[in-house]
mmCIF file of C-alpha atoms in Angstrom:
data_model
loop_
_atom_site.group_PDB
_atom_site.id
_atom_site.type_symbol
_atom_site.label_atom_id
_atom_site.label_comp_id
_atom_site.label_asym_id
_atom_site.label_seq_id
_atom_site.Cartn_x
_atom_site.Cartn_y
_atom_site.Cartn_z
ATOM 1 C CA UNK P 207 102.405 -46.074 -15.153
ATOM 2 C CA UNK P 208 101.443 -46.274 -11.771
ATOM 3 C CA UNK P 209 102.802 -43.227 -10.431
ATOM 4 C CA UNK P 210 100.381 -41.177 -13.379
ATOM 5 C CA UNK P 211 97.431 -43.809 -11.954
ATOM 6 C CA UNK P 212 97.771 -42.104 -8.403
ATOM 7 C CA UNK P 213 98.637 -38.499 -9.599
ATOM 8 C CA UNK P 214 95.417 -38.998 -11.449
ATOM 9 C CA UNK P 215 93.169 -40.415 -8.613
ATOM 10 C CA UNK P 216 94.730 -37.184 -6.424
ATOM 11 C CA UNK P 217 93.664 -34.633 -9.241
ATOM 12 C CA UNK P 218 90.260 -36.257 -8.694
ATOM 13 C CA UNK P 219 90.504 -35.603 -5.242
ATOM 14 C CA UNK P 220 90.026 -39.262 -4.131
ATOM 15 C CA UNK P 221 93.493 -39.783 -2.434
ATOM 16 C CA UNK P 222 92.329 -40.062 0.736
ATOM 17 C CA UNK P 223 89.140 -42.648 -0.136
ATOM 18 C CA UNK P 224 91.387 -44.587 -2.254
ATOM 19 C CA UNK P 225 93.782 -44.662 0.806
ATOM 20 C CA UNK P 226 90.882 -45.859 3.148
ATOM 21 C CA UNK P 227 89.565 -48.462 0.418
ATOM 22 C CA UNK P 228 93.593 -50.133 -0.045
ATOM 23 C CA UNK P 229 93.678 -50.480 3.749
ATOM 24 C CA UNK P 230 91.083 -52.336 4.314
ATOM 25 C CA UNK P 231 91.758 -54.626 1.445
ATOM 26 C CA UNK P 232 94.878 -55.220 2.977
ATOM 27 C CA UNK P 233 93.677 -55.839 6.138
ATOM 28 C CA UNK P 234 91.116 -58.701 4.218
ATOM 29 C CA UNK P 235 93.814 -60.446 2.516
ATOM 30 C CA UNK P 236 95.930 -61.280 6.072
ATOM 31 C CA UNK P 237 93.219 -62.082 7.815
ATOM 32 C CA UNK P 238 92.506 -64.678 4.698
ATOM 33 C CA UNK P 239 96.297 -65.333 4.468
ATOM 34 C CA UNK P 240 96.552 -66.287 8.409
ATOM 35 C CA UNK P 241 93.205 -68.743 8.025
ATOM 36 C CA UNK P 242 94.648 -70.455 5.158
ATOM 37 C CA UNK P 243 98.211 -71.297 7.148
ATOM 38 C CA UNK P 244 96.086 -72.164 10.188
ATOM 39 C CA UNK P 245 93.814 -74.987 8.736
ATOM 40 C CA UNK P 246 96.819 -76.032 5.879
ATOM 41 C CA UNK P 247 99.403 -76.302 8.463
ATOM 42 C CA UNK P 248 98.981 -76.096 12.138
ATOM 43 C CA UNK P 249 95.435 -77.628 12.827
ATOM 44 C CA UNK P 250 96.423 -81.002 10.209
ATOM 45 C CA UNK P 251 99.820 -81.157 12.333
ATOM 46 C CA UNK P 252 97.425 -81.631 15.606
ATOM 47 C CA UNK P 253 95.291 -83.739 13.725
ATOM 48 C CA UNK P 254 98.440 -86.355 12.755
ATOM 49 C CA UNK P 255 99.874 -86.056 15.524
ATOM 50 C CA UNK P 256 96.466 -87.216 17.772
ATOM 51 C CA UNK P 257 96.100 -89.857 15.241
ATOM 52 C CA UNK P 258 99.565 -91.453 15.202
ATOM 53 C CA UNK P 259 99.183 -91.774 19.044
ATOM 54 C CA UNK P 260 95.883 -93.188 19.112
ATOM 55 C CA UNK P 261 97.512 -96.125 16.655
ATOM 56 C CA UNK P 262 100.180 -97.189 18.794
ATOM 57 C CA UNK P 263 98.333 -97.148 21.749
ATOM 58 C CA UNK P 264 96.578 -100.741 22.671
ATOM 59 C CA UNK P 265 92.261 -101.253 22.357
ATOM 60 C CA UNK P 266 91.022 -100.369 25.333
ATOM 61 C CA UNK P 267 86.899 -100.693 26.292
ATOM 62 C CA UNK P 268 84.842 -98.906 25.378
ATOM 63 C CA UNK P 269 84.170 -95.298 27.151
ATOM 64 C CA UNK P 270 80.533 -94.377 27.977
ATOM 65 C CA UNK P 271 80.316 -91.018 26.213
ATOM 66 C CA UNK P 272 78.759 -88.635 28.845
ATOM 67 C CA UNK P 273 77.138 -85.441 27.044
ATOM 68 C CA UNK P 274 78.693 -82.005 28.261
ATOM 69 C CA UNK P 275 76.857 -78.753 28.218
ATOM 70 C CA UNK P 276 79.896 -76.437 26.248
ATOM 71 C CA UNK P 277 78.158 -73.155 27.216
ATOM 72 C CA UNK P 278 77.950 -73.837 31.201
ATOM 73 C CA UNK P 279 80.252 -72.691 33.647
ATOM 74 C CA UNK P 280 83.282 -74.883 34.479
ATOM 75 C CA UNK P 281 82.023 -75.636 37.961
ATOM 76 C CA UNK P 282 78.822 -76.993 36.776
ATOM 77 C CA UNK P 283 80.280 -79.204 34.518
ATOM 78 C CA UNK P 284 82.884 -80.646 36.550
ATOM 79 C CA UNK P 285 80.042 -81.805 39.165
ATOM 80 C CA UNK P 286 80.506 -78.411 41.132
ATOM 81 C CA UNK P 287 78.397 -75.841 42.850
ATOM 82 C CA UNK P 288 78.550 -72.155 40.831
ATOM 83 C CA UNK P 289 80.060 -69.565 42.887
ATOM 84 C CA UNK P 290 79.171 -66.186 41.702
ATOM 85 C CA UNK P 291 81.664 -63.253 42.777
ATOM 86 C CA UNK P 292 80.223 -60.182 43.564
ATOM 87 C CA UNK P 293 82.269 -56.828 42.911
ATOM 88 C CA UNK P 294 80.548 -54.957 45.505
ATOM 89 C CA UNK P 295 79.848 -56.576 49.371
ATOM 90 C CA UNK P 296 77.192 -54.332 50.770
ATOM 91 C CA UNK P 297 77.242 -54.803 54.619
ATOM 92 C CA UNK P 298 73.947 -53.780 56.295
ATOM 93 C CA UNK P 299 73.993 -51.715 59.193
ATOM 94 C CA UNK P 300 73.522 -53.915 62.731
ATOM 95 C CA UNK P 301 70.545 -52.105 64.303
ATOM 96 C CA UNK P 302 70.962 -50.682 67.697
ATOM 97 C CA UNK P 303 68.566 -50.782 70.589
ATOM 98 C CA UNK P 304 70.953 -48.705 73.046
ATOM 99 C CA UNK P 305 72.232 -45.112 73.179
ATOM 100 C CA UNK P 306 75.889 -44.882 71.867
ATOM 101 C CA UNK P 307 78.328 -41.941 72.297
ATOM 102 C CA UNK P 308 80.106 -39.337 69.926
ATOM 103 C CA UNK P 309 82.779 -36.938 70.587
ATOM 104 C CA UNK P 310 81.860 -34.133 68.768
ATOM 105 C CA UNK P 311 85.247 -33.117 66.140
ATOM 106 C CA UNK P 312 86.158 -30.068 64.689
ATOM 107 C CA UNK P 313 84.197 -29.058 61.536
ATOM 108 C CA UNK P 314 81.362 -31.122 62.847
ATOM 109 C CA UNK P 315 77.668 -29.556 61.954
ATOM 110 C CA UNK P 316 74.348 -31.104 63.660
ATOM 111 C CA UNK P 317 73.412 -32.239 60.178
ATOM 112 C CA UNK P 318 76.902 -33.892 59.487
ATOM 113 C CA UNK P 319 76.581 -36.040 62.862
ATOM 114 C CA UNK P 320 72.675 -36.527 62.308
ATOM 115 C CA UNK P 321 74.245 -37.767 58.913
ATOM 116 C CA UNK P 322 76.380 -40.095 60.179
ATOM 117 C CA UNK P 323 74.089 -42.124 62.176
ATOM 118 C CA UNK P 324 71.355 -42.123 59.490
ATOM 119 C CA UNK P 325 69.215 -39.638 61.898
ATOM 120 C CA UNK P 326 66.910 -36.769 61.442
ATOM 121 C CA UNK P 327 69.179 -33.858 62.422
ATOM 122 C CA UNK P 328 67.007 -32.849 64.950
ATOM 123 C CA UNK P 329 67.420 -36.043 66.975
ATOM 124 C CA UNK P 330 70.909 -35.116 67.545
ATOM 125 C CA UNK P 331 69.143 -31.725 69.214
ATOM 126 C CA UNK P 332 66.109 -34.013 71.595
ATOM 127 C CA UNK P 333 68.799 -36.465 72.599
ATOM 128 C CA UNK P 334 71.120 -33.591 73.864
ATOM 129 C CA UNK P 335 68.952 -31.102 75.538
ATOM 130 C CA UNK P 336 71.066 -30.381 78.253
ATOM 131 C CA UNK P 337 74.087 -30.633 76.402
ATOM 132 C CA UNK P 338 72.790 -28.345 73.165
ATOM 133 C CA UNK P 339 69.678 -26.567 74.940
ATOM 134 C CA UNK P 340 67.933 -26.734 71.406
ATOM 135 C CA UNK P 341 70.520 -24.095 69.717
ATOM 136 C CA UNK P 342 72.970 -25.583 67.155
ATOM 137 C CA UNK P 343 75.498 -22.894 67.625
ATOM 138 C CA UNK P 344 76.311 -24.486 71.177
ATOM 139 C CA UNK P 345 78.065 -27.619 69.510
ATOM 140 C CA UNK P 346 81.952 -27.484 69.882
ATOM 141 C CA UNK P 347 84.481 -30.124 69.833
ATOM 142 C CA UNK P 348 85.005 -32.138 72.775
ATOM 143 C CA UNK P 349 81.597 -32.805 74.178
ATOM 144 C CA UNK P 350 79.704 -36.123 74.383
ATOM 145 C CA UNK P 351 76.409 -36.309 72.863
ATOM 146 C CA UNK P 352 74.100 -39.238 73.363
ATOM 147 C CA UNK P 353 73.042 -40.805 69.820
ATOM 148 C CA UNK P 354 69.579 -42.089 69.770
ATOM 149 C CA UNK P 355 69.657 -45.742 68.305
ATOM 150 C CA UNK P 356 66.470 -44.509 66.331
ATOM 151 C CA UNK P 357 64.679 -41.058 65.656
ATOM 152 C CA UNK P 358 62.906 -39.810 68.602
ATOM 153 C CA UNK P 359 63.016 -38.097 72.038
ATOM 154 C CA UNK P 360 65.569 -38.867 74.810
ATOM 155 C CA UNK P 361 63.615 -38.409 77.978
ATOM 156 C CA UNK P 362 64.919 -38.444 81.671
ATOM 157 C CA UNK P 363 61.967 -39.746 84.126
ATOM 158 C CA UNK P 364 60.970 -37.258 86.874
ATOM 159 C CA UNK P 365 59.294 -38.239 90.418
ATOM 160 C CA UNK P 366 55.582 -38.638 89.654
ATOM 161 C CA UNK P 367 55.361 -39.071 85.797
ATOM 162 C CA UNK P 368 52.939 -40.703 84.045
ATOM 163 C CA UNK P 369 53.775 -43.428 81.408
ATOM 164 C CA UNK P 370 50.913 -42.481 79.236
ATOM 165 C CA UNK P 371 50.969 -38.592 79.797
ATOM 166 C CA UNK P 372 54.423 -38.563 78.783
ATOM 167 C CA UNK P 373 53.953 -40.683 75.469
ATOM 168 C CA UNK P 374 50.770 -38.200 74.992
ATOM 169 C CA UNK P 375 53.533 -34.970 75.334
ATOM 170 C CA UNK P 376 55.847 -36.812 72.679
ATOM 171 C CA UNK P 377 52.934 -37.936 70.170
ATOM 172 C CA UNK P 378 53.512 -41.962 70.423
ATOM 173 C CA UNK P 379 51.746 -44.829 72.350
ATOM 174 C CA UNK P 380 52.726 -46.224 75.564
ATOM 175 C CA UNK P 381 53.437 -49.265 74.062
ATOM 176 C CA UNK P 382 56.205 -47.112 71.952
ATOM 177 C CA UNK P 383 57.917 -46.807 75.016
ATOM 178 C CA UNK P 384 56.991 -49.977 76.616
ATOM 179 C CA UNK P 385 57.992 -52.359 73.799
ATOM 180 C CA UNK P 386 61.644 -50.642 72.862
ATOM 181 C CA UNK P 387 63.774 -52.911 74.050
ATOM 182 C CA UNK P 388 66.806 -50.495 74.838
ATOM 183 C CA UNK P 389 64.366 -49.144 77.657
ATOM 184 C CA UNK P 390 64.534 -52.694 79.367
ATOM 185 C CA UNK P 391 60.864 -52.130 81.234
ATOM 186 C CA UNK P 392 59.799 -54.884 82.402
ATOM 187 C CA UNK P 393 55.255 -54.477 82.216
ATOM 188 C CA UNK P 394 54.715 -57.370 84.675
ATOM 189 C CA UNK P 395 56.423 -55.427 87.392
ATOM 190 C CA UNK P 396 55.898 -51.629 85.831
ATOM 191 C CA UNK P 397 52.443 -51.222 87.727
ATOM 192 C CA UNK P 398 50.207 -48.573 87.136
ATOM 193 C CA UNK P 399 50.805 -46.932 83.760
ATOM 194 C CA UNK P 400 49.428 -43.606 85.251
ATOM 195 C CA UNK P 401 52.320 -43.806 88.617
ATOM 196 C CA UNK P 402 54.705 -46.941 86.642
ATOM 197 C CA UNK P 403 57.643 -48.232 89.272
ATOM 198 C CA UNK P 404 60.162 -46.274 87.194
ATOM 199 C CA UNK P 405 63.004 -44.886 88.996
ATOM 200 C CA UNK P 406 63.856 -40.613 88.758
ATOM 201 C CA UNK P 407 66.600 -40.335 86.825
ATOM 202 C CA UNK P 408 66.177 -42.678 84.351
ATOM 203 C CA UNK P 409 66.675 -41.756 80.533
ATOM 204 C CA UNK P 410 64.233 -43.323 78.178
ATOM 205 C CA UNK P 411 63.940 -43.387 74.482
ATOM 206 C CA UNK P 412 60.943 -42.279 72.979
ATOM 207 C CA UNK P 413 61.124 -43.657 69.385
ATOM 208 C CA UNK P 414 58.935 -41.462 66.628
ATOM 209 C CA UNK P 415 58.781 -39.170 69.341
ATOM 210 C CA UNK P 416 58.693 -35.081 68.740
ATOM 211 C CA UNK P 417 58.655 -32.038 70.618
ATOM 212 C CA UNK P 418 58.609 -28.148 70.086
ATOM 213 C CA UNK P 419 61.983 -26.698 70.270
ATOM 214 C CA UNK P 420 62.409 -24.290 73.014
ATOM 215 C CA UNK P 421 63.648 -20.776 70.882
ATOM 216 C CA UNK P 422 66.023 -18.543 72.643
ATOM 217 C CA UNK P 423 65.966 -15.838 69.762
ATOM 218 C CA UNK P 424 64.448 -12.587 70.591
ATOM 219 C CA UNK P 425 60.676 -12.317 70.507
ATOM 220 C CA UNK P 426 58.413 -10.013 68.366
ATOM 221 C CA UNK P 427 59.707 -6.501 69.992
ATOM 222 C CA UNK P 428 57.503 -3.435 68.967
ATOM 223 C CA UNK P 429 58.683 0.270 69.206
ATOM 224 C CA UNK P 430 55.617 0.469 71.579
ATOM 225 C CA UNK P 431 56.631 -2.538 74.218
ATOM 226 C CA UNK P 432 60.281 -3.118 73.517
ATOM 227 C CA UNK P 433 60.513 -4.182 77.489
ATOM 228 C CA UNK P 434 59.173 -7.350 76.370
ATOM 229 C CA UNK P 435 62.820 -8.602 75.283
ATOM 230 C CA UNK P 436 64.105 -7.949 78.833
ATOM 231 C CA UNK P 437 64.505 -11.597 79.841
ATOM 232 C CA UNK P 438 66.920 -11.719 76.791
ATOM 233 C CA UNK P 439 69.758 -10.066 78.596
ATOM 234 C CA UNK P 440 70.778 -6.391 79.266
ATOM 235 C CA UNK P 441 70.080 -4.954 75.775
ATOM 236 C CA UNK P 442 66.985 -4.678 76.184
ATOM 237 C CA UNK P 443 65.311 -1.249 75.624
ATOM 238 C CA UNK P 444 62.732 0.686 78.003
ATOM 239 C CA UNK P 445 60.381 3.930 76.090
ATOM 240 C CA UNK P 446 61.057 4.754 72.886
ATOM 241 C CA UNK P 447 60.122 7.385 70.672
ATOM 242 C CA UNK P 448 58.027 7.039 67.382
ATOM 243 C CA UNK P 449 60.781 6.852 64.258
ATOM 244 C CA UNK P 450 61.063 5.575 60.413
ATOM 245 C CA UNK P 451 59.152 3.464 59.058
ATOM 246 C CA UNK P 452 60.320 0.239 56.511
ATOM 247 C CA UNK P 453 59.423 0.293 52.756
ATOM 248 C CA UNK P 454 58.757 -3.656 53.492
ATOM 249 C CA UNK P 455 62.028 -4.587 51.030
ATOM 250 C CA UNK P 456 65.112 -5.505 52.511
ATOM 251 C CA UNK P 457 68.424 -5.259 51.301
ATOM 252 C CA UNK P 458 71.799 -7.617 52.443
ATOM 253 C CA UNK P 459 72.841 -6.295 55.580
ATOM 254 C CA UNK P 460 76.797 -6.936 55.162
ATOM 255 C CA UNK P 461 79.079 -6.714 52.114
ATOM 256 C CA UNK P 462 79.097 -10.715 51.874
ATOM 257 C CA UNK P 463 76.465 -13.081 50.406
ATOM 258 C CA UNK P 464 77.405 -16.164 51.290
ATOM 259 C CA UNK P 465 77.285 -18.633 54.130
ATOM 260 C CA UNK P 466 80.007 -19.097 57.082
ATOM 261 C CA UNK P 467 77.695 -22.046 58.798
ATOM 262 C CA UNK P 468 74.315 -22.605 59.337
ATOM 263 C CA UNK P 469 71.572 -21.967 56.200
ATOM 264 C CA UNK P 470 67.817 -21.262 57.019
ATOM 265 C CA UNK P 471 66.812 -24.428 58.706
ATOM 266 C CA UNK P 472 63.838 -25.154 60.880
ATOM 267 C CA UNK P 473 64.628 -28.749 61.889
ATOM 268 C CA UNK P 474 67.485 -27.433 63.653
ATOM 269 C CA UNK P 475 65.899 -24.721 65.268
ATOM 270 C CA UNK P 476 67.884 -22.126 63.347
ATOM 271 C CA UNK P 477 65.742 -19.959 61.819
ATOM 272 C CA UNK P 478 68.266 -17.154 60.212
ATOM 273 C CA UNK P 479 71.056 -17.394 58.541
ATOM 274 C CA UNK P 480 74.822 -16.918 59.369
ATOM 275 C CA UNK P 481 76.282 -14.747 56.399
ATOM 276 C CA UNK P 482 80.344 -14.608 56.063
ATOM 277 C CA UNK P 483 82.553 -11.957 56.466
ATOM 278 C CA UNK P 484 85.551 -10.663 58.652
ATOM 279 C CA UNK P 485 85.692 -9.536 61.824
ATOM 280 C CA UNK P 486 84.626 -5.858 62.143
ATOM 281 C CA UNK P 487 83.225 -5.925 58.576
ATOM 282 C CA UNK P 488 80.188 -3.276 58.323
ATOM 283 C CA UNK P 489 76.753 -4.401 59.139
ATOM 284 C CA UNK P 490 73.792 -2.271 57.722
ATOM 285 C CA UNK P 491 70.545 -1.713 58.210
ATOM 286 C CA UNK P 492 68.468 -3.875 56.292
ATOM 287 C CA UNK P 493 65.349 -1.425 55.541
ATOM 288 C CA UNK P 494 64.408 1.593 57.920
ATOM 289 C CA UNK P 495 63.176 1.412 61.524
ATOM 290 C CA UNK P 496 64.094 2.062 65.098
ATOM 291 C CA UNK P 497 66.306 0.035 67.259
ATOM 292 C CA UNK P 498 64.447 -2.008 70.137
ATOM 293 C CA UNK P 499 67.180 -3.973 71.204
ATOM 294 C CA UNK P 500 70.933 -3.575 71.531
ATOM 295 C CA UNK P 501 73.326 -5.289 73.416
ATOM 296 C CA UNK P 502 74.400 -8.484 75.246
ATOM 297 C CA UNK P 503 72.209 -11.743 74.812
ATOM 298 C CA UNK P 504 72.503 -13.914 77.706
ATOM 299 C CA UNK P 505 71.217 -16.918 75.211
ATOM 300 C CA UNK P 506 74.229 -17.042 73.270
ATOM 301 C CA UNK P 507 73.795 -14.726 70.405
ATOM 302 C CA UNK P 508 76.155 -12.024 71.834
ATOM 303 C CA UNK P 509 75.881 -8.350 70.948
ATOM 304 C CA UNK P 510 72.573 -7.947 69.061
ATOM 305 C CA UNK P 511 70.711 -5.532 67.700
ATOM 306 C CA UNK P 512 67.036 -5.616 66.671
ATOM 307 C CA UNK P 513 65.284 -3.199 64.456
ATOM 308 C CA UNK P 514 61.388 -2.461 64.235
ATOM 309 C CA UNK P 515 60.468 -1.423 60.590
ATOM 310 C CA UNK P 516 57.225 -0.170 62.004
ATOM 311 C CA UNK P 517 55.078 -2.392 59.352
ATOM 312 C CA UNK P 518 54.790 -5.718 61.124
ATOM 313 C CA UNK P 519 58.761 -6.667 60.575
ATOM 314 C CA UNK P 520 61.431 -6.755 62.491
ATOM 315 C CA UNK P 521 65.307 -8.069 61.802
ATOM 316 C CA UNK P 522 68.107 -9.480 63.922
ATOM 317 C CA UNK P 523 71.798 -9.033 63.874
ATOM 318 C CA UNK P 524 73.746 -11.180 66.260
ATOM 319 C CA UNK P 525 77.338 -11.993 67.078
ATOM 320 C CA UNK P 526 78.448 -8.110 66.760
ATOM 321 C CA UNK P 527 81.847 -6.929 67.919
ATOM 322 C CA UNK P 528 80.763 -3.121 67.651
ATOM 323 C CA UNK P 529 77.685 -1.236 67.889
ATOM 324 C CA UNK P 530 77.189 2.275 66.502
ATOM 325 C CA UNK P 531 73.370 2.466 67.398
ATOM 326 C CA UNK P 532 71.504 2.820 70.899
ATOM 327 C CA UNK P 533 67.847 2.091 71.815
ATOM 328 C CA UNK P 534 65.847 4.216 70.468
ATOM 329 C CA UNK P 535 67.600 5.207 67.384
ATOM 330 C CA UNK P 536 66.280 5.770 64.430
ATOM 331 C CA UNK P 537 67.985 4.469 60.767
ATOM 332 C CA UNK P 538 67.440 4.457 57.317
ATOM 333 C CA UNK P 539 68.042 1.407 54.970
ATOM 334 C CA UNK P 540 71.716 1.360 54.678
ATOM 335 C CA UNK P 541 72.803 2.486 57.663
ATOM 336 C CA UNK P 542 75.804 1.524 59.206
ATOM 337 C CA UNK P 543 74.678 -0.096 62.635
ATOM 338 C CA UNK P 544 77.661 -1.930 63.632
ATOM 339 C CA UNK P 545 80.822 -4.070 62.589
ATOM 340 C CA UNK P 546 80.740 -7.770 62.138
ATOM 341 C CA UNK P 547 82.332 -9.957 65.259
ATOM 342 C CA UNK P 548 82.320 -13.356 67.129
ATOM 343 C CA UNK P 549 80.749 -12.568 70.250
ATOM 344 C CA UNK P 550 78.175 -15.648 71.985
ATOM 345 C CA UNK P 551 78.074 -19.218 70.928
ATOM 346 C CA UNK P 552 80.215 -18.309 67.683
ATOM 347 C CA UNK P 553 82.736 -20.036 66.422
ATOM 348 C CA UNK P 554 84.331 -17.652 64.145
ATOM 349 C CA UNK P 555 83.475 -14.245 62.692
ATOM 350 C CA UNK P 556 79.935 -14.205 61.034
ATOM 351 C CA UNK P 557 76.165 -12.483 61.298
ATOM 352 C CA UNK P 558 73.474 -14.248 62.108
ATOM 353 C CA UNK P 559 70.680 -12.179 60.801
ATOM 354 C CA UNK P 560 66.748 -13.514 61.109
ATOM 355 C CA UNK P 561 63.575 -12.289 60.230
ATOM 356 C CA UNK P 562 60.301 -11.879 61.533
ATOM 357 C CA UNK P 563 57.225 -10.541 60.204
ATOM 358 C CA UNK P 564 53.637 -10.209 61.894
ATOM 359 C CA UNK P 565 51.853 -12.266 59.380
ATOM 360 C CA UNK P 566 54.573 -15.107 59.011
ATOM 361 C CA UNK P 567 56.077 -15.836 61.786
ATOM 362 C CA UNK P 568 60.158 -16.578 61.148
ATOM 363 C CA UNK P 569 60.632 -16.422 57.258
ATOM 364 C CA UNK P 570 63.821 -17.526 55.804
ATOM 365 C CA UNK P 571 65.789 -14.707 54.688
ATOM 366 C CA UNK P 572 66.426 -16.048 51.301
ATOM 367 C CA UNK P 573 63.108 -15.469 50.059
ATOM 368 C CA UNK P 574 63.716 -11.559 50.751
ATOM 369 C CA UNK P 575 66.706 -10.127 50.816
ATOM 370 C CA UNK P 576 67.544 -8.177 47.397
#
């Protein structure tokens, strides 16, 4: 009888709700089944048991019955003091009033140190000057940089400085200077703030202090004055002829587009980009021109080449291992104008390419390259 019961409840297609429904009545019944042997059985045993003790033990006085709180923590209601344990200790940072050290590792960026020390990454430049001379691409592993305490200017005092002319230079008060107390100067015995008794050679920080970066990429160089870009090293070009002019749109000028190191970034002083590739790769023109510069860079940026588009641009290509273009020469967008390389403060195979226009001054490549 059963088995035609289910057969039928299956033709009905309720086998599997009829499934789910028997389930949970089974589940119902033992959890009614283990409540009834709970309070039949095990809670009257205690109950016996406490009261068969409490007869053969002898009258004692009374107890003063002394309310407890049921919900509050143990510790409060034994008389304690609640300790409350935390999961996560955060440990502030000790502030620093002096100027620390780093050796700079491999794989270390001037945004991943800046990081590190909770600094502006151009700190890491103004604390280093002599070190870095403002150019990121001059950090390798080994050297010592000073790390500001705070962001700022590291200054070294110079015979016949002027407390308040060099707090003017850096954008701060004197008393920015005065009061830091890493500086350790001492105003009752400083003197005149215009001639202070500070001793040459004495490094300073300047907190909140800024400065203009001093740029060693090439300068605006025109077909008409490429001389100009003669303090940059021997690449530099003397007369040249008229020659193409740009269409003002500018193509990648290497078979790669993505990054090897440093992106776009002004508050480092890098203003190009440094696009990946292998050594010898081919580097192209990135929109016609003529070629103002080409050759060595005494500041670091190795062969170069520079191209006049002959409408107010002009674009860089730095770290070359070959050249196939002169001074003077004219090219076309697309042209091959040398092979990729490592040459100058480079640490591996890359092009830095920048550009500059006329009306904007150093624009990140980004915004233009198709």
């Amino acid at each position: 009888m059963w088995r035609d019961i289910w057969d039928g409840v299956l033709r009905m297609g309720l086998g599997e709700a009829a499934l789910r429904l028997g389930s949970g009545l089974a589940s119902v019944v033992m959890i009614l089944l283990v409540v009834w042997v709970m309070r039949n059985f095990y809670l009257q045993g205690q109950m016996r048991s406490i009261s068969g003790s409490a007869q053969a033990a002898p009258l004692a006085e009374p107890t003063p019955v002394i309310a407890v709180n049921l919900n509050a923590p143990a510790a409060l209601s034994a008389g304690g003091v609640e300790r409350l344990t935390l999961l996560h200790t955060n440990i502030p940072a000790k502030p620093r009033s002096s100027v620390t050290q780093y050796e700079v590792q491999k794989g270390d960026t001037i945004f991943g140190i800046a990081q590190k020390f909770n600094l502006r990454p151009e700190t890491i430049l103004w604390g280093n000057y002599y070190i870095l001379a403002d150019d990121p691409h001059r950090l390798t592993p080994g050297q010592m940089l000073n790390i500001l305490p705070v962001d700022g200017v590291y200054y070294e005092w110079h015979s016949g400085d002027g407390l308040n002319g060099v707090a003017a230079f850096y954008g701060v008060t004197p008393d920015a200077i005065l009061n830091w107390p890493g500086n350790q100067l001492n105003v009752e015995t400083l003197g005149d703030l215009a001639n202070p008794n500070i001793e040459p050679g004495t490094w300073l920080v300047v907190p909140g202090g800024r400065r203009e970066f001093i740029s060693w990429s090439a300068p605006r160089i025109t077909r008409s004055d490429p001389a100009v870009a003669s303090i940059m090293g021997p690449g530099a070009c003397g007369a040249i002829m008229d020659g193409p002019v740009g269409g003002g749109t500018f193509i990648w000028p290497s078979v790669e587009r993505y990054l090897s190191g440093y992106d776009y970034a002004p508050e480092t002083n890098h203003y190009g980009i440094d696009i990946a590739g292998s050594s010898g790769n081919a580097i192209y023109a990135a929109d016609s021109g003529v070629v103002v510069y080409a050759g060595w860079n005494d500041w670091g940026y190795g062969n170069v080449i520079v191209i006049d588009h002959g409408n107010g641009w002009q674009t860089l290509y730095a770290h070359l291992d070959s050249l196939t273009v002169g001074c003077g020469s004219p090219v076309t967008q697309g042209d091959l104008i040398g092979g990729m390389g490592s040459t100058g403060n480079s640490s591996g195979p890359h092009l830095h390419f920048e550009m500059l226009s006329d009306e904007y001054g150093k624009v990140n490549p980004w915004n233009f390259l198709q």
